[in-house]
Coordinates of C-alpha atoms and ligand atoms in Angstrom, one line a residue:
A1 CA -0.1 0.2 0.1
L2 CA 1.5 3.5 -0.8
K3 CA 1.7 6.7 1.2
I4 CA 2.0 9.7 -0.8
A5 CA 2.7 13.1 0.4
T6 CA 2.4 16.3 -1.6
I7 CA 4.7 19.2 -0.2
G8 CA 2.6 22.7 -0.9
G9 CA -0.9 20.5 -0.8
G10 CA -2.8 23.9 -0.2
S11 CA -1.8 24.5 -3.8
S12 CA -5.3 25.2 -6.2
Y13 CA -3.9 22.5 -8.3
T14 CA -4.2 19.7 -5.5
P15 CA -7.8 18.8 -7.1
E16 CA -6.3 18.1 -10.4
L17 CA -3.7 15.6 -8.6
I18 CA -6.4 13.9 -6.7
E19 CA -8.5 13.2 -10.2
G20 CA -5.4 11.9 -11.4
Y21 CA -5.2 9.3 -8.8
I22 CA -8.6 8.4 -9.0
K23 CA -8.4 7.7 -12.6
R24 CA -5.3 5.4 -11.7
K25 CA -7.1 3.7 -9.0
D26 CA -6.7 0.3 -10.2
E27 CA -3.3 0.8 -10.8
L28 CA -2.3 2.7 -7.6
P29 CA -2.6 1.0 -4.2
I30 CA -3.1 4.1 -2.5
K31 CA -3.7 3.8 1.5
E32 CA -2.6 7.5 2.6
I33 CA -2.3 10.7 0.9
W34 CA -0.6 13.6 3.1
L35 CA -1.1 16.9 2.1
V36 CA 1.6 19.2 3.8
D37 CA 1.6 23.1 3.7
I38 CA 2.7 25.9 6.1
E39 CA 1.1 28.4 8.4
A40 CA 1.0 30.6 5.3
G41 CA -1.1 28.6 3.4
K42 CA -3.2 26.9 6.5
E43 CA -6.6 28.0 4.9
K44 CA -5.8 27.2 1.6
L45 CA -5.0 23.7 2.9
E46 CA -7.8 23.3 4.9
T47 CA -10.1 24.5 1.9
V48 CA -8.3 22.4 -0.8
G49 CA -8.0 19.4 1.3
A50 CA -11.8 19.3 2.6
M51 CA -12.3 19.4 -1.1
A52 CA -9.8 16.4 -1.9
K53 CA -11.6 14.3 0.7
R54 CA -14.9 14.9 -1.0
M55 CA -13.6 13.8 -4.3
V56 CA -12.1 10.8 -2.7
K57 CA -15.2 9.6 -1.1
A58 CA -17.3 10.2 -4.3
A59 CA -15.0 8.0 -5.9
G60 CA -16.0 5.3 -3.2
L61 CA -12.3 5.0 -2.1
D62 CA -11.3 4.5 1.3
W63 CA -7.9 6.1 0.8
E64 CA -7.1 8.3 3.9
V65 CA -6.3 12.1 3.3
H66 CA -4.1 13.6 5.9
L67 CA -4.0 17.4 6.1
T68 CA -1.0 18.9 8.4
L69 CA 1.4 21.4 8.6
D70 CA 4.1 19.3 10.1
R71 CA 6.3 17.9 7.3
R72 CA 7.9 15.2 9.0
A73 CA 4.8 13.3 9.8
A74 CA 3.8 13.5 6.2
L75 CA 7.3 12.5 4.8
K76 CA 7.6 9.4 7.6
D77 CA 7.7 6.3 5.5
A78 CA 6.4 7.9 2.5
D79 CA 6.9 6.0 -1.1
F80 CA 6.4 9.0 -3.4
V81 CA 6.9 12.7 -2.0
S82 CA 5.6 14.9 -4.5
T83 CA 6.5 19.3 -4.4
Q84 CA 4.3 21.7 -5.6
F85 CA 5.1 24.8 -3.3
R86 CA 5.8 28.2 -4.2
V87 CA 8.1 29.9 -1.4
G88 CA 6.5 33.4 -1.0
L89 CA 3.5 32.3 -3.0
L90 CA 1.9 34.6 -5.5
D91 CA 3.0 37.8 -3.9
A92 CA 6.5 36.8 -4.5
R93 CA 5.9 35.8 -8.2
I94 CA 4.0 39.6 -8.4
K95 CA 7.5 41.1 -7.4
D96 CA 9.4 38.6 -10.0
E97 CA 7.3 39.9 -12.8
R98 CA 6.7 43.4 -11.6
I99 CA 10.2 44.9 -10.5
P100 CA 12.0 43.7 -14.0
L101 CA 9.2 45.3 -15.9
S102 CA 9.4 48.5 -13.7
H103 CA 12.9 48.6 -15.5
G104 CA 11.9 47.5 -18.9
V105 CA 13.1 44.3 -18.4
L106 CA 11.2 40.7 -18.9
G107 CA 9.9 39.7 -15.7
Q108 CA 8.5 36.0 -15.8
E109 CA 7.7 33.0 -13.4
T110 CA 10.5 30.6 -14.6
N111 CA 12.7 32.7 -17.3
G112 CA 14.6 35.9 -16.6
A113 CA 15.6 37.6 -13.6
G114 CA 12.2 36.6 -11.8
G115 CA 12.8 32.9 -12.6
M116 CA 16.5 32.9 -10.8
F117 CA 14.9 34.6 -8.0
K118 CA 12.2 31.8 -8.0
A119 CA 15.1 29.3 -8.1
F120 CA 17.2 31.3 -5.1
R121 CA 13.8 31.3 -2.9
T122 CA 13.3 27.7 -3.5
I123 CA 16.2 25.6 -3.8
P124 CA 17.2 26.0 0.0
V125 CA 14.0 24.8 0.9
I126 CA 14.0 21.7 -1.5
L127 CA 17.6 20.8 0.0
G128 CA 15.8 20.9 3.5
I129 CA 12.9 18.6 2.5
I130 CA 15.8 16.1 1.0
E131 CA 17.3 16.8 4.5
D132 CA 14.3 15.2 6.0
M133 CA 13.8 12.4 3.5
K134 CA 17.5 11.0 4.2
E135 CA 16.2 10.6 7.6
L136 CA 12.3 9.8 7.2
C137 CA 12.1 8.2 4.0
P138 CA 15.3 7.0 2.3
D139 CA 13.7 4.9 -0.4
A140 CA 11.1 7.5 -1.8
W141 CA 10.7 8.9 -5.0
L142 CA 10.8 12.7 -5.2
V143 CA 8.6 13.8 -7.9
N144 CA 9.3 17.6 -8.3
F145 CA 7.0 20.2 -10.0
T146 CA 8.1 23.0 -7.9
N147 CA 9.4 25.7 -10.4
P148 CA 11.7 26.5 -11.7
A149 CA 11.7 22.9 -12.0
G150 CA 14.7 22.2 -14.1
M151 CA 17.0 23.8 -11.6
V152 CA 15.1 22.6 -8.5
T153 CA 15.7 19.2 -10.0
E154 CA 19.1 19.7 -10.6
A155 CA 19.9 21.2 -6.9
A156 CA 18.2 17.9 -5.8
I157 CA 20.0 15.5 -7.8
K158 CA 23.6 17.0 -8.0
H159 CA 23.6 18.8 -4.8
G160 CA 21.2 17.1 -2.6
G161 CA 22.4 14.0 -4.1
W162 CA 18.6 12.3 -4.0
K163 CA 19.0 10.4 -7.3
K164 CA 15.4 9.2 -7.3
T165 CA 14.4 12.6 -8.3
A166 CA 12.0 13.2 -11.6
G167 CA 11.2 16.6 -12.4
L168 CA 7.9 17.2 -14.2
C169 CA 6.5 19.8 -16.4
N170 CA 3.1 19.7 -18.3
V171 CA 4.3 21.7 -21.4
P172 CA 5.8 18.5 -23.3
I173 CA 1.9 16.9 -22.8
G174 CA 0.5 19.7 -24.0
H175 CA 3.0 19.8 -27.2
R176 CA 2.2 16.0 -27.7
K177 CA -1.4 17.0 -28.0
Q178 CA -1.0 19.6 -30.2
A179 CA 0.7 17.5 -32.7
A180 CA -1.7 14.8 -32.6
E181 CA -4.7 17.3 -33.5
K182 CA -2.7 19.2 -36.1
L183 CA -1.8 16.0 -37.9
G184 CA -5.1 14.0 -37.1
I185 CA -3.2 11.2 -35.8
P186 CA -3.8 9.6 -32.6
E187 CA -1.2 10.6 -29.9
D188 CA -0.4 7.1 -29.4
D189 CA 0.4 6.4 -32.8
L190 CA 3.1 9.1 -33.1
F191 CA 6.6 9.2 -31.6
F192 CA 8.0 12.0 -29.6
K193 CA 11.5 12.9 -29.1
F194 CA 11.9 16.1 -26.5
A195 CA 15.3 17.3 -25.9
G196 CA 16.6 20.2 -23.8
I197 CA 16.1 21.9 -20.4
N198 CA 12.7 22.6 -18.6
H199 CA 10.7 25.4 -20.6
F200 CA 13.6 25.5 -23.1
H201 CA 13.2 22.1 -24.9
W202 CA 12.8 21.0 -28.4
H203 CA 11.0 18.2 -30.1
R204 CA 10.8 16.0 -33.0
V205 CA 7.8 13.8 -34.1
W206 CA 7.6 10.2 -36.4
D207 CA 4.3 8.5 -37.5
K208 CA 4.2 4.7 -37.1
Q209 CA 5.3 4.1 -40.8
G210 CA 8.8 5.7 -39.5
N211 CA 8.4 8.8 -41.6
E212 CA 9.7 12.2 -39.5
R213 CA 6.6 15.0 -39.6
T214 CA 8.5 17.4 -37.7
Q215 CA 8.8 19.8 -40.9
E216 CA 5.3 19.1 -41.7
L217 CA 4.0 20.4 -38.1
I218 CA 6.1 23.4 -38.4
D219 CA 4.5 24.3 -41.4
L220 CA 1.0 23.3 -39.7
I221 CA 1.4 25.1 -36.5
Y222 CA 3.7 28.0 -37.4
G223 CA 3.4 28.3 -41.1
P224 CA 2.4 31.9 -42.9
Q225 CA -1.2 31.1 -42.9
E226 CA -1.3 29.8 -39.1
D227 CA -1.5 32.1 -36.1
S228 CA 1.1 30.4 -34.2
E229 CA -1.3 29.0 -31.6
S230 CA -0.1 28.5 -28.1
H231 CA -1.6 26.1 -26.1
L232 CA -0.6 27.6 -22.8
K233 CA -2.8 29.9 -21.0
N234 CA -0.2 31.6 -19.4
I235 CA 2.0 32.5 -22.4
H236 CA 0.9 35.5 -24.9
N237 CA 0.3 34.1 -28.2
A238 CA 2.7 36.3 -30.3
P239 CA 4.1 34.5 -33.8
F240 CA 7.1 32.8 -33.9
H241 CA 9.0 33.6 -37.3
Y242 CA 8.6 31.0 -39.3
E243 CA 11.5 31.2 -41.7
Q244 CA 13.3 30.7 -38.5
I245 CA 11.8 28.0 -37.1
K246 CA 11.6 26.2 -40.5
D247 CA 15.3 26.7 -40.4
L248 CA 16.1 25.2 -37.2
G249 CA 14.0 21.7 -38.1
M250 CA 12.7 21.1 -34.6
L251 CA 9.5 22.2 -32.9
P252 CA 10.2 24.6 -30.1
C253 CA 8.4 24.9 -26.9
G254 CA 6.0 27.6 -25.9
Y255 CA 8.6 29.3 -23.8
H256 CA 11.1 29.9 -26.5
R257 CA 9.0 32.7 -27.6
Y258 CA 10.8 34.7 -24.4
Y259 CA 14.3 34.2 -26.5
Y260 CA 13.1 33.9 -30.0
I261 CA 10.9 37.0 -30.2
E262 CA 11.7 38.6 -26.7
D263 CA 10.9 42.2 -27.9
E264 CA 7.2 41.2 -29.2
M265 CA 7.0 39.2 -25.6
L266 CA 8.3 42.4 -23.6
K267 CA 6.2 44.8 -25.2
H268 CA 3.1 42.6 -24.4
S269 CA 4.4 42.4 -20.7
I270 CA 4.5 45.8 -20.6
E271 CA 1.3 46.5 -21.5
E272 CA 0.2 43.8 -18.7
F273 CA 2.5 45.8 -16.2
E274 CA 0.8 49.0 -17.2
K275 CA -2.6 47.7 -16.7
G276 CA -1.6 45.9 -13.6
E277 CA -2.5 42.6 -15.0
T278 CA 0.9 40.7 -15.1
R279 CA 0.3 36.9 -15.2
A280 CA 0.7 36.6 -11.4
Q281 CA -1.9 39.4 -10.8
V282 CA -4.4 37.5 -13.2
V283 CA -3.5 34.3 -11.5
K284 CA -4.4 35.8 -8.1
E285 CA -7.7 36.4 -9.2
T286 CA -8.4 32.9 -10.4
E287 CA -6.9 31.4 -7.6
A288 CA -9.6 33.5 -5.3
R289 CA -12.5 32.2 -7.6
L290 CA -11.4 28.8 -7.4
F291 CA -10.9 28.9 -3.5
E292 CA -14.6 30.2 -3.5
L293 CA -15.5 27.2 -5.7
Y294 CA -13.8 24.8 -3.3
K295 CA -15.7 26.0 -0.3
D296 CA -18.9 24.5 -1.7
P297 CA -19.4 21.4 0.4
N298 CA -21.2 19.9 -2.7
L299 CA -18.4 20.2 -5.2
D300 CA -16.4 16.9 -5.3
Y301 CA -15.0 17.2 -8.7
K302 CA -12.5 19.2 -10.6
P303 CA -14.1 22.2 -11.6
K304 CA -13.6 23.5 -15.3
E305 CA -12.2 27.1 -14.1
L306 CA -9.0 25.0 -13.0
E307 CA -8.4 25.3 -16.9
Q308 CA -7.5 28.9 -16.5
R309 CA -4.5 28.1 -15.0
G310 CA -1.3 27.4 -16.7
G311 CA -1.1 23.9 -15.2
T312 CA -3.8 21.6 -16.9
H313 CA -2.8 18.3 -17.7
Y314 CA -0.3 18.7 -14.6
S315 CA -1.8 15.2 -13.2
D316 CA -1.0 13.5 -16.2
A317 CA 2.5 13.9 -15.7
A318 CA 2.6 13.3 -12.0
C319 CA 0.0 10.6 -11.6
E320 CA 1.5 8.9 -14.7
L321 CA 5.1 9.1 -13.4
I322 CA 4.1 7.5 -10.2
A323 CA 2.1 4.6 -11.7
S324 CA 4.6 3.9 -14.2
I325 CA 7.5 3.8 -11.7
H326 CA 5.1 1.6 -9.1
N327 CA 4.2 -0.8 -12.1
D328 CA 6.9 -0.9 -14.4
K329 CA 4.4 0.5 -17.0
R330 CA 7.6 2.2 -19.2
T331 CA 4.9 5.1 -20.2
D332 CA 7.2 7.3 -22.5
M333 CA 7.5 10.5 -20.8
V334 CA 9.4 13.5 -20.6
V335 CA 11.2 14.1 -17.5
S336 CA 13.7 16.4 -16.1
T337 CA 16.4 13.8 -15.1
E338 CA 20.5 13.4 -15.2
N339 CA 21.7 14.0 -18.4
N340 CA 24.4 11.1 -18.2
G341 CA 25.4 11.7 -22.0
T342 CA 21.8 12.0 -23.7
I343 CA 22.4 15.1 -24.9
T344 CA 26.2 15.3 -25.7
D345 CA 26.4 19.2 -26.0
L346 CA 25.9 19.5 -22.0
P347 CA 27.6 18.2 -19.0
Y348 CA 27.2 14.7 -17.7
D349 CA 26.0 15.8 -14.3
C350 CA 23.4 18.1 -15.4
V351 CA 19.9 17.6 -15.6
V352 CA 18.1 17.8 -18.8
E353 CA 14.6 17.3 -19.7
V354 CA 14.3 14.6 -22.2
S355 CA 11.8 11.5 -23.5
G356 CA 12.1 7.8 -22.5
P357 CA 10.3 5.3 -20.8
V358 CA 9.6 5.5 -17.1
T359 CA 10.5 2.2 -15.5
A360 CA 10.6 0.9 -12.0
H361 CA 13.7 2.1 -12.0
G362 CA 12.9 5.7 -13.2
H363 CA 13.5 7.3 -16.1
E364 CA 15.5 5.7 -19.0
P365 CA 16.0 8.4 -21.6
Y366 CA 16.5 7.8 -25.2
N367 CA 19.9 9.0 -26.5
W368 CA 19.4 12.6 -28.1
G369 CA 23.2 13.2 -29.3
A370 CA 24.1 16.8 -30.5
F371 CA 22.0 20.1 -31.4
P372 CA 22.2 21.7 -34.7
P373 CA 24.7 24.8 -34.1
A374 CA 21.7 26.9 -34.1
A375 CA 20.5 25.4 -31.0
R376 CA 23.6 24.3 -29.2
G377 CA 24.9 28.0 -28.3
I378 CA 22.1 28.9 -26.6
I379 CA 21.3 25.9 -24.6
Q380 CA 24.9 25.8 -23.5
V381 CA 24.6 29.2 -22.2
M382 CA 21.1 28.5 -20.6
K383 CA 22.4 25.3 -18.6
G384 CA 25.6 27.4 -17.7
M385 CA 23.3 30.1 -16.4
E386 CA 21.4 27.5 -14.7
E387 CA 24.2 26.1 -13.1
T388 CA 25.3 29.6 -11.7
V389 CA 22.1 30.1 -10.3
I390 CA 21.8 27.1 -8.3
R391 CA 25.6 27.5 -7.0
A392 CA 24.6 30.9 -6.0
A393 CA 21.4 29.8 -4.4
I394 CA 23.2 27.4 -2.3
D395 CA 26.1 29.5 -1.1
G396 CA 24.2 32.9 -1.0
D397 CA 27.1 34.1 -3.2
Y398 CA 26.4 37.9 -4.5
G399 CA 28.9 37.4 -7.6
A400 CA 27.7 34.3 -8.7
A401 CA 24.0 35.4 -8.7
L402 CA 25.6 39.0 -10.5
H403 CA 27.1 36.4 -12.8
A404 CA 24.1 34.5 -13.4
F405 CA 22.1 37.6 -14.1
T406 CA 24.9 39.0 -16.4
I407 CA 24.6 35.8 -18.8
N408 CA 21.1 35.1 -18.7
P409 CA 20.0 36.3 -22.2
L410 CA 16.6 37.9 -20.8
V411 CA 18.7 40.4 -18.7
P412 CA 20.6 43.2 -19.9
G413 CA 24.1 42.7 -18.4
G414 CA 26.2 45.8 -16.7
A415 CA 24.5 48.3 -14.8
M416 CA 21.1 46.9 -15.2
A417 CA 21.9 43.4 -14.0
K418 CA 23.2 44.9 -10.7
T419 CA 20.2 47.3 -10.3
L420 CA 17.6 44.5 -10.8
L421 CA 19.6 42.0 -8.4
D422 CA 19.9 44.4 -5.8
E423 CA 16.1 45.6 -5.8
L424 CA 15.0 41.8 -5.8
L425 CA 17.5 41.0 -3.3
I426 CA 15.8 43.5 -1.2
A427 CA 12.3 42.7 -2.1
H428 CA 12.8 39.0 -1.2
K429 CA 14.8 39.1 1.9
D430 CA 12.7 37.2 4.2
H431 CA 12.7 34.3 1.8
L432 CA 16.7 34.5 0.9
P433 CA 18.2 32.7 4.3
N434 CA 21.4 32.1 2.3
F435 CA 22.0 35.7 0.9
Ligands
NAD1 P1 0.7 28.4 -4.7 O1 0.9 29.7 -4.7 O2 -0.6 27.9 -4.7 O3 1.9 27.8 -3.8 C1 1.7 26.4 -3.2 C2 1.3 25.9 -1.8 O4 2.9 25.8 -1.8 C3 1.0 27.2 -0.9 O5 -0.4 26.6 0.0 C4 2.0 27.4 -0.1 O6 1.7 27.6 1.4 C5 2.6 26.5 -0.3 N1 4.1 26.6 0.2 C6 5.2 27.5 0.4 N2 6.4 27.4 0.8 C7 6.0 26.4 1.4 C8 7.2 25.5 1.9 N3 8.0 25.8 2.4 N4 6.7 23.9 2.7 C9 5.2 23.9 2.3 N5 4.6 24.4 1.4 C10 5.1 25.6 0.8 O7 1.3 27.9 -6.2 P2 0.7 27.0 -7.6 O8 0.3 28.1 -8.4 O9 -0.3 26.2 -7.0 O10 2.0 26.5 -7.9 C11 2.6 25.7 -7.0 C12 4.1 25.6 -7.8 O11 4.0 24.3 -8.4 C13 4.8 26.2 -8.2 O12 6.3 26.3 -7.9 C14 4.6 26.3 -9.6 O13 5.8 27.1 -10.2 C15 4.7 25.0 -9.8 N6 4.0 24.5 -10.9 C16 4.8 24.0 -11.8 C17 4.2 23.4 -13.1 C18 5.2 22.5 -13.9 O14 4.9 22.5 -15.1 N7 6.5 22.2 -13.4 C19 3.2 23.3 -13.1 C20 2.3 24.2 -12.4 C21 2.5 24.7 -11.2
G6P2 C1 2.5 26.1 -17.3 C2 4.0 25.4 -17.0 C3 4.2 25.9 -15.6 C4 3.9 27.0 -14.6 C5 2.6 27.4 -15.2 C6 2.0 28.5 -14.9 O1 1.8 24.8 -16.9 O2 4.5 24.6 -17.2 O3 5.5 25.5 -14.9 O4 3.9 27.2 -13.4 O5 2.3 27.4 -16.6 O6 0.7 28.9 -14.9 P1 0.0 29.8 -14.3 O7 -1.6 29.5 -14.1 O8 0.1 29.8 -12.8 O9 0.4 31.2 -14.8
MN3 MN1 6.3 23.6 -16.5

């Protein structure tokens, strides 16, 4: 029987997770689900936790759902620990977005200055969780959703030494569905290979006959007649430059917009900033509406409103990964995992986001090899930036932080890097114990 602990259990995404477990009830012998939060999230935990209990009951299951602020009680003998916490909650994200934008620089949850600060706040917490896990559940799998998921997963594996960590994201699932829909071929009849790092990966697609369909998909999704649709609620739908994507020969992920068409995305973000409608501000209202719904004692299923959040299909990743490990299902998934030579352009010991079956012993990535030169340079810069951010987060090193800011493609180097870093360090000081 399984014990699953979820850290950040007060998240509005929790019903998504519970729905995913219920869908897989025949393959997941769950006994206990522990939702953990902190004092600041107590009310959310109680509201969404009561909703989780109703969902389980409505499904006729006898799973125990525990709500607690005691992380150690939740971790004790857990088989799987999933993480979905946000240090400083949405107010911290608002600062990550608005402070850079107030200087005319992109501010985003996981990219640029904001993403680096989310890493600074989060990495010390994940390493603390791992310290507890070493003592309380040494055999557990850590399923990390906490953003920036790539850097947090790399910190867990490489610095926390927790090899049994899988980093997850819903973005690849959306791209798989998009490809299937555009080609009119069921998703299961297509073969996908994703490679890169979290929120910065590309993919290629083949059909059952072995024909590569990538270029055709580039035409169908990003071609001159198309509207370059983004399936992500949180990313503005600015069109990529078709000729450039065609030249690349791989399908970009939605987040590549921040890099390939940075000026357009910045322009749009500044408009949102001026209206007081950056994504975190919008999400704060969505979240409030969701929690009003969750308070309804008759609501015992995931409400449609949750689709307004960027994380739809979240549970298709988390719950399927758990089911695949538990049953050695070998589901083909995209996971942030140790590179080990999968991508030859990146260090062996770094974390990459790649395709492969999930077995009882974890993710087994398909070999990718090398990137074309047009992708190689930028991914190496991004990974070097991530490694520098992680080092800064752990050591609280100002020089390393400034270096990361200087090399991050979304932060103009020089005086601006320092101004932004200093302002964000002050704004977030309560959540930066290492600095
Ligand atoms: P949220 O603001 O609702 O935060 C979730 C909970 O975490 C809150 O209830 C909060 O109190 C709690 N929390 C904060 N610090 C904590 C700590 N130290 N220990 C335990 N709990 C703590 O956030 P959200 O919008 O639901 O998102 C949750 C996290 O998941 C974020 O980091 C977000 O970026 C991430 N996310 C990732 C993906 C993905 O693709 N990987 C998808 C969706 C969300
Ligand atoms: C996508 C990304 C997540 C991100 C989310 C933001 O799902 O994969 O990593 O956290 O969007 O959604 P939100 O609704 O919070 O803006
Ligand atoms: Mn993601």
